[in-house]
PDB file of C-alpha atoms in Angstrom:
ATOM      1  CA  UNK H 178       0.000   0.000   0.000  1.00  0.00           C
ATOM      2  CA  UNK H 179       1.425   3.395  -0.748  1.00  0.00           C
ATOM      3  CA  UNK H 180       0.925   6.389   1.377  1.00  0.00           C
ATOM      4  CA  UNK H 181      -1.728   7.796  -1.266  1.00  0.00           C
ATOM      5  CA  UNK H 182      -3.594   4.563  -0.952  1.00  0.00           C
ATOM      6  CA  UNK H 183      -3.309   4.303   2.796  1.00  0.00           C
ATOM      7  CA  UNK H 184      -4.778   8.187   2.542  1.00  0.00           C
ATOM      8  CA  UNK H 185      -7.433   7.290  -0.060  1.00  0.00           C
ATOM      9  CA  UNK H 186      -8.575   4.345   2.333  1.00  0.00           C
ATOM     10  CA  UNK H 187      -8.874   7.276   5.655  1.00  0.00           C
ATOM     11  CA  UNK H 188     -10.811   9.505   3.275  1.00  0.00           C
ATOM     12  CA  UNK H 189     -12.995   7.013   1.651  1.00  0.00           C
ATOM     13  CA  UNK H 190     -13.389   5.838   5.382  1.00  0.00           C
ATOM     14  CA  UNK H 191     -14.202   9.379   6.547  1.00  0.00           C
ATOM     15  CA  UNK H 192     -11.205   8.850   9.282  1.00  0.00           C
ATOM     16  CA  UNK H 193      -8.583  11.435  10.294  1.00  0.00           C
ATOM     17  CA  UNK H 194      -4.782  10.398  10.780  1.00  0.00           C
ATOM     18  CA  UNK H 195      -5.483  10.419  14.483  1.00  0.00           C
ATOM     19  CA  UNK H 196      -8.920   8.889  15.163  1.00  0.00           C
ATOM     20  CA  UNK H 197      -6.886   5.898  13.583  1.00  0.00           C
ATOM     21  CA  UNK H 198      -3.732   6.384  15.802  1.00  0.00           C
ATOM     22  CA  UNK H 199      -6.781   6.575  18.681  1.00  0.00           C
ATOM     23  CA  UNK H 200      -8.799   3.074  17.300  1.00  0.00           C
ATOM     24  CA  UNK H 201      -5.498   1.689  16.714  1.00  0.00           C
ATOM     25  CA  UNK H 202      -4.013   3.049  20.389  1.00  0.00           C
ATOM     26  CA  UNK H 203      -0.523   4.242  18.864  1.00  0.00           C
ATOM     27  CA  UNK H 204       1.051   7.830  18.320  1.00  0.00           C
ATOM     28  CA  UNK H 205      -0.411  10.065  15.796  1.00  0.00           C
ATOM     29  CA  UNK H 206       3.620  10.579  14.792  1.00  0.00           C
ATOM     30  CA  UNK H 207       3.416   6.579  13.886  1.00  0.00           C
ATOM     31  CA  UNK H 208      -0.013   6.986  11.591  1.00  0.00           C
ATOM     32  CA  UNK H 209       1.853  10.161  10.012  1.00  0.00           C
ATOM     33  CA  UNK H 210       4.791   8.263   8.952  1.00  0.00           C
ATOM     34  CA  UNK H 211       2.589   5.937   7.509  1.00  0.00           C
ATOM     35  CA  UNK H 212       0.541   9.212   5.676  1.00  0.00           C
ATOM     36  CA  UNK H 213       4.178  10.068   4.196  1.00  0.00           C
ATOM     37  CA  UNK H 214       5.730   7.027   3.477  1.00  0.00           C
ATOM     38  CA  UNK H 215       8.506   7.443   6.732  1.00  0.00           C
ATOM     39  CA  UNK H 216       7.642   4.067   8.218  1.00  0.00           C
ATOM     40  CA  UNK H 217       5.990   0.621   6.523  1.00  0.00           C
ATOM     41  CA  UNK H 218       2.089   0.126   7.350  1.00  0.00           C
ATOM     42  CA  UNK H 219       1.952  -3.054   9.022  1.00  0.00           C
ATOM     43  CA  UNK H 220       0.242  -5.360   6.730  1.00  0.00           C
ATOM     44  CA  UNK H 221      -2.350  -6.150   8.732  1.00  0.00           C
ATOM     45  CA  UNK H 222      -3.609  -2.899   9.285  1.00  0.00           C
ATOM     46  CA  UNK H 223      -3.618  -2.636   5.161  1.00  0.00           C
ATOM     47  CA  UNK H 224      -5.112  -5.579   4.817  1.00  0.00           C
ATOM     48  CA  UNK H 225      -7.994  -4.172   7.527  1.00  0.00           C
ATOM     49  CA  UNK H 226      -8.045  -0.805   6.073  1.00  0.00           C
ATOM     50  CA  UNK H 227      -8.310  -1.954   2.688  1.00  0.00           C
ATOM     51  CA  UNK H 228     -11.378  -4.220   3.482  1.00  0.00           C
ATOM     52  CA  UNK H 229     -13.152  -1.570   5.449  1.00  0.00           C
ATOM     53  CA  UNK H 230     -12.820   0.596   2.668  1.00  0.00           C
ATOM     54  CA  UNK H 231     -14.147  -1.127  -0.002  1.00  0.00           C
ATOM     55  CA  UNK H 232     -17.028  -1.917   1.804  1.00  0.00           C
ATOM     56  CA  UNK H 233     -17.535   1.341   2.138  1.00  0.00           C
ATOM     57  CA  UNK H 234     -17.139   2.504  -1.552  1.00  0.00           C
ATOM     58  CA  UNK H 235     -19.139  -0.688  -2.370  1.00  0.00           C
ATOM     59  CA  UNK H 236     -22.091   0.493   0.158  1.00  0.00           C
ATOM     60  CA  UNK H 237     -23.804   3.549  -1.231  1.00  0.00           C
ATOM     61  CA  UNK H 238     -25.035   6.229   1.560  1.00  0.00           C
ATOM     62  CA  UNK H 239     -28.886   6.074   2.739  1.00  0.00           C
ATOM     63  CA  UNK H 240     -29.987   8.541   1.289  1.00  0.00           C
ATOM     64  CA  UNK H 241     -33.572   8.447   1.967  1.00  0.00           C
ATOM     65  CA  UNK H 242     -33.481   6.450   5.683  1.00  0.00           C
ATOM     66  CA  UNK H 243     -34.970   9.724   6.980  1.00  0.00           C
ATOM     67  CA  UNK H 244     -38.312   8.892   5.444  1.00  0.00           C
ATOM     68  CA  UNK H 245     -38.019   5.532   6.804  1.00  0.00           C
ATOM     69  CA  UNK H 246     -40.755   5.590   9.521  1.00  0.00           C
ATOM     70  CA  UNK H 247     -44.455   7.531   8.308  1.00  0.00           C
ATOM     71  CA  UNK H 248     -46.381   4.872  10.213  1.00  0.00           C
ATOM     72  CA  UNK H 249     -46.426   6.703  12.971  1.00  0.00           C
ATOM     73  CA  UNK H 250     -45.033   4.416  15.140  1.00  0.00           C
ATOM     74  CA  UNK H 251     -43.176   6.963  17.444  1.00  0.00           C
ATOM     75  CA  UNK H 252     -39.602   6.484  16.231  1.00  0.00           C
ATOM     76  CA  UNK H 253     -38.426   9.804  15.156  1.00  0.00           C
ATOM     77  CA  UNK H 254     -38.033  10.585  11.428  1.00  0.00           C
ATOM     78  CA  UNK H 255     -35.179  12.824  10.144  1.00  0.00           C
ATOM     79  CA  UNK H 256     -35.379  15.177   7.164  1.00  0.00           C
ATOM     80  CA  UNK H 257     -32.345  15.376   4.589  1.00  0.00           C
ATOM     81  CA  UNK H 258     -30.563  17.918   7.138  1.00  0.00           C
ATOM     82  CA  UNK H 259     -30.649  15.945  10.075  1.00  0.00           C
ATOM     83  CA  UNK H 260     -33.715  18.168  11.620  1.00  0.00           C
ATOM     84  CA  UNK H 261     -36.082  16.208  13.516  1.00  0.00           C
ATOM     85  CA  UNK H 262     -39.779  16.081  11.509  1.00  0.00           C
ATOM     86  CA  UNK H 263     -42.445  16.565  13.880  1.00  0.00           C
ATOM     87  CA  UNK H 264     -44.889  13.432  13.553  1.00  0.00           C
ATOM     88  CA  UNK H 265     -48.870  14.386  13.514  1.00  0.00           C
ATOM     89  CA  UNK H 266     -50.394  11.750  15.832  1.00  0.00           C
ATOM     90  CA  UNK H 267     -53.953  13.159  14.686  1.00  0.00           C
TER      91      UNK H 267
END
């Protein structure tokens, strides 16, 4: 994996260099060196970061999981902005 791949697979991810050094529990220095090619990935962590993102490329976004509950059921229902839609319970 080279350090633009390992960077693709944060951003496709959505993770910074440190939440990783935080999952991971190492420096932020060591997931840097990774970033810039200073140090070798381990290749078990490519091996993990390449399967998590490809499931994520390969899984499209919700986009509509906001309109997910009209029955009226009382589980809250989310517009496209993440703003709470009050339910009429008429």
């Amino acid at each position: 994996m080279t350090p633009a791949d390992f960077r693709e697979c944060l951003a496709a991810l959505r993770w910074s260099q440190r939440s990783l050094a935080d999952l991971l529990r190492t420096h932020p220095t060591t997931v840097r060196r990774w970033a810039t090619g200073q140090q070798p990935i381990p290749i078990n962590v490519q091996e993990w970061l390449e399967c998590l993102s490809q499931a994520h490329r390969g899984n499209s976004f919700p986009r509509d999981w906001f309109k997910l509950d009209e029955s009226g059921s009382g589980v809250p229902i989310f517009d496209e902005h993440g703003r709470m839609i009050p339910v009429n319970r008429d």
